Coordinates of C-alpha atoms in Angstrom, one line a residue:
X684 CA 52.4 -73.9 -93.1
X685 CA 48.9 -75.2 -93.3
X686 CA 50.2 -78.7 -92.6
X687 CA 52.4 -77.5 -89.7
X688 CA 49.4 -75.7 -88.2
X689 CA 47.3 -78.8 -88.4
X690 CA 50.1 -80.9 -86.9
X691 CA 50.4 -78.8 -83.8
X692 CA 47.5 -80.3 -82.0
X693 CA 48.8 -83.9 -82.4
X694 CA 52.3 -82.9 -81.3
X695 CA 51.1 -80.9 -78.3
X696 CA 49.3 -84.0 -77.0
X697 CA 52.3 -86.3 -77.1
X698 CA 53.4 -87.7 -73.8
X699 CA 57.0 -87.4 -72.6
X700 CA 57.7 -91.0 -73.5
X701 CA 56.2 -90.5 -77.0
X702 CA 58.3 -87.4 -77.6
X703 CA 61.4 -89.2 -76.4
X704 CA 60.7 -92.2 -78.6
X705 CA 60.1 -89.8 -81.6
X706 CA 63.4 -88.1 -80.9
X707 CA 65.3 -91.4 -80.7
X708 CA 63.6 -92.5 -84.0
X709 CA 64.7 -89.2 -85.6
X710 CA 68.3 -89.8 -84.4
X711 CA 68.2 -93.4 -85.8
X712 CA 66.8 -92.1 -89.1
X713 CA 69.7 -89.6 -89.5
X714 CA 72.2 -92.5 -89.2
X715 CA 70.1 -94.7 -91.6
X716 CA 69.9 -92.0 -94.2
X717 CA 73.5 -90.9 -93.9
X718 CA 74.3 -91.7 -97.6
X719 CA 71.5 -89.5 -98.9
X720 CA 72.4 -86.7 -96.5
X721 CA 76.1 -86.9 -97.5
X722 CA 75.2 -86.9 -101.2
X723 CA 73.0 -83.9 -100.9
X724 CA 75.7 -82.1 -98.9
X725 CA 78.3 -82.8 -101.6
X726 CA 76.0 -81.1 -104.1
X727 CA 75.8 -78.1 -101.7
X728 CA 79.5 -78.1 -101.2
X729 CA 80.2 -78.2 -105.0
X730 CA 77.7 -75.3 -105.7
X731 CA 79.1 -73.2 -102.8
X732 CA 82.8 -73.5 -103.7
X733 CA 84.1 -70.2 -104.9
X734 CA 81.0 -68.3 -103.7
X735 CA 81.5 -68.5 -99.9
X736 CA 84.4 -68.2 -97.5
X737 CA 86.4 -71.2 -96.4
X738 CA 85.0 -70.8 -92.9
X739 CA 81.5 -71.0 -94.3
X740 CA 82.4 -74.0 -96.4
X741 CA 83.6 -75.7 -93.2
X742 CA 80.3 -75.0 -91.5
X743 CA 78.4 -76.3 -94.5
X744 CA 80.3 -79.6 -94.8
X745 CA 78.9 -82.7 -93.3
X746 CA 80.8 -85.9 -92.6
X747 CA 79.9 -89.3 -91.1
X748 CA 81.2 -88.0 -87.7
X749 CA 79.2 -84.8 -87.9
X750 CA 76.0 -86.7 -88.7
X751 CA 76.7 -89.1 -85.8
X752 CA 77.2 -85.9 -83.7
X753 CA 73.8 -84.6 -84.9
X754 CA 72.1 -87.9 -83.9
X755 CA 73.8 -87.8 -80.5
X756 CA 72.6 -84.2 -80.0
X757 CA 69.0 -85.4 -80.7
X758 CA 69.5 -88.2 -78.2
X759 CA 70.7 -85.7 -75.6
X760 CA 67.6 -83.6 -76.1
X761 CA 65.5 -86.7 -75.5
X762 CA 67.3 -87.2 -72.2
X763 CA 66.4 -83.7 -71.0
X764 CA 63.5 -83.1 -68.7
X765 CA 60.2 -82.4 -70.5
X766 CA 59.6 -78.7 -70.4
X767 CA 55.8 -79.0 -70.9
X768 CA 53.5 -79.0 -67.9
X769 CA 55.9 -77.4 -65.3
X770 CA 54.3 -75.2 -62.7
X771 CA 56.0 -71.9 -63.1
X772 CA 54.1 -69.8 -60.6
X773 CA 51.1 -70.3 -58.3
X774 CA 49.4 -67.9 -55.9
X775 CA 46.0 -67.2 -54.4
X776 CA 44.4 -63.8 -54.8
X777 CA 42.8 -62.0 -52.0
X778 CA 39.3 -63.1 -53.1
X779 CA 40.4 -66.8 -53.0
X780 CA 40.9 -67.3 -56.7
X781 CA 43.9 -69.6 -57.2
X782 CA 46.2 -68.6 -60.2
X783 CA 48.6 -71.1 -61.8
X784 CA 51.0 -70.5 -64.6
X785 CA 52.1 -73.7 -66.3
X786 CA 54.4 -74.1 -69.3
X787 CA 52.7 -75.3 -72.5
X788 CA 53.7 -75.9 -76.1
X789 CA 54.0 -72.8 -78.3
X790 CA 52.3 -74.4 -81.3
X791 CA 54.2 -73.7 -84.5
X792 CA 57.7 -72.3 -84.2
X793 CA 59.4 -70.7 -87.2
X794 CA 63.2 -70.8 -87.1
X795 CA 65.5 -69.0 -89.6
X796 CA 69.2 -69.8 -89.5
X797 CA 72.3 -69.7 -91.6
X798 CA 73.8 -72.4 -93.9
X799 CA 74.7 -74.8 -91.1
X800 CA 73.0 -78.1 -91.8
X801 CA 73.5 -79.4 -88.3
X802 CA 71.2 -76.6 -87.0
X803 CA 68.3 -78.3 -88.9
X804 CA 68.3 -81.4 -86.6
X805 CA 69.0 -79.3 -83.5
X806 CA 66.1 -76.9 -84.0
X807 CA 63.7 -79.8 -84.9
X808 CA 64.7 -81.7 -81.8
X809 CA 64.2 -78.8 -79.5
X810 CA 60.9 -77.9 -81.0
X811 CA 59.6 -81.4 -80.7
X812 CA 60.8 -81.8 -77.1
X813 CA 58.8 -78.6 -76.3
X814 CA 55.7 -80.2 -77.8
X815 CA 55.7 -77.8 -80.8
X816 CA 55.9 -78.1 -84.6
X817 CA 58.7 -76.3 -86.5
X818 CA 59.0 -74.6 -89.8
X819 CA 62.7 -74.3 -90.7
X820 CA 64.4 -71.9 -93.1
X821 CA 68.1 -72.4 -93.5
X822 CA 70.5 -70.6 -95.8
X823 CA 70.2 -71.3 -99.5
X824 CA 73.8 -72.8 -99.6
X825 CA 72.7 -75.7 -97.4
X826 CA 69.2 -76.3 -98.9
X827 CA 69.9 -79.7 -100.3
X828 CA 71.5 -80.9 -97.1
X829 CA 68.8 -79.4 -94.9
X830 CA 66.1 -81.0 -97.1
X831 CA 67.8 -84.5 -96.9
X832 CA 68.1 -84.1 -93.1
X833 CA 64.4 -83.1 -92.8
X834 CA 63.4 -86.0 -95.0
X835 CA 65.3 -88.3 -92.6
X836 CA 63.8 -86.8 -89.5
X837 CA 60.3 -87.1 -91.0
X838 CA 60.9 -90.7 -91.8
X839 CA 61.8 -91.3 -88.2
X840 CA 58.6 -89.7 -87.0
X841 CA 56.6 -91.6 -89.6
X842 CA 58.1 -94.9 -88.4
X843 CA 56.2 -94.4 -85.1
X844 CA 53.0 -93.2 -86.7
X845 CA 53.6 -89.6 -85.7
X846 CA 52.8 -86.9 -88.2
X847 CA 55.8 -86.1 -90.3
X848 CA 54.5 -82.5 -90.5
X849 CA 56.0 -81.9 -87.1
X850 CA 59.2 -81.0 -89.0
X851 CA 58.9 -78.7 -92.0
X852 CA 61.4 -77.0 -94.3
X853 CA 60.5 -73.9 -96.4
X854 CA 61.0 -75.1 -100.0
X855 CA 61.7 -71.7 -101.5
X856 CA 65.3 -70.6 -101.5

């Protein structure tokens, strides 16, 4: 959490082009680290069998196609308009004071979600696009998968010289 808080200033200052490049690097890193992600997911699947429903197992399972879909989802977030800096409201008070409300990064966003590993990359991408840092906490059944995904995303950020602390995963299950 301390590292996430320290990273928020760097992330909030990224330009639209820098954020989009970071998102694309994160997507590329998911594909590059597919083997590690699938190996971690297999461990999660083995541990979860017999303890969760078949529906939950399906949500937990990753495949090459699902990882490609996660990467594509990140690329789609990169293609969205930048939400930071938009003028939301502007008016002039009777005394002449001009008031403007502009969208800004939130800083550090904590996100808790169930054991769906794909949400890890979705949440990280949306937070980064919004100029914010994320601290993620997924379900314990998907911890190894989420950890491998976060490691890949962080490698993508690091490849561009952007702090890897923009994406964090709570390590206590």
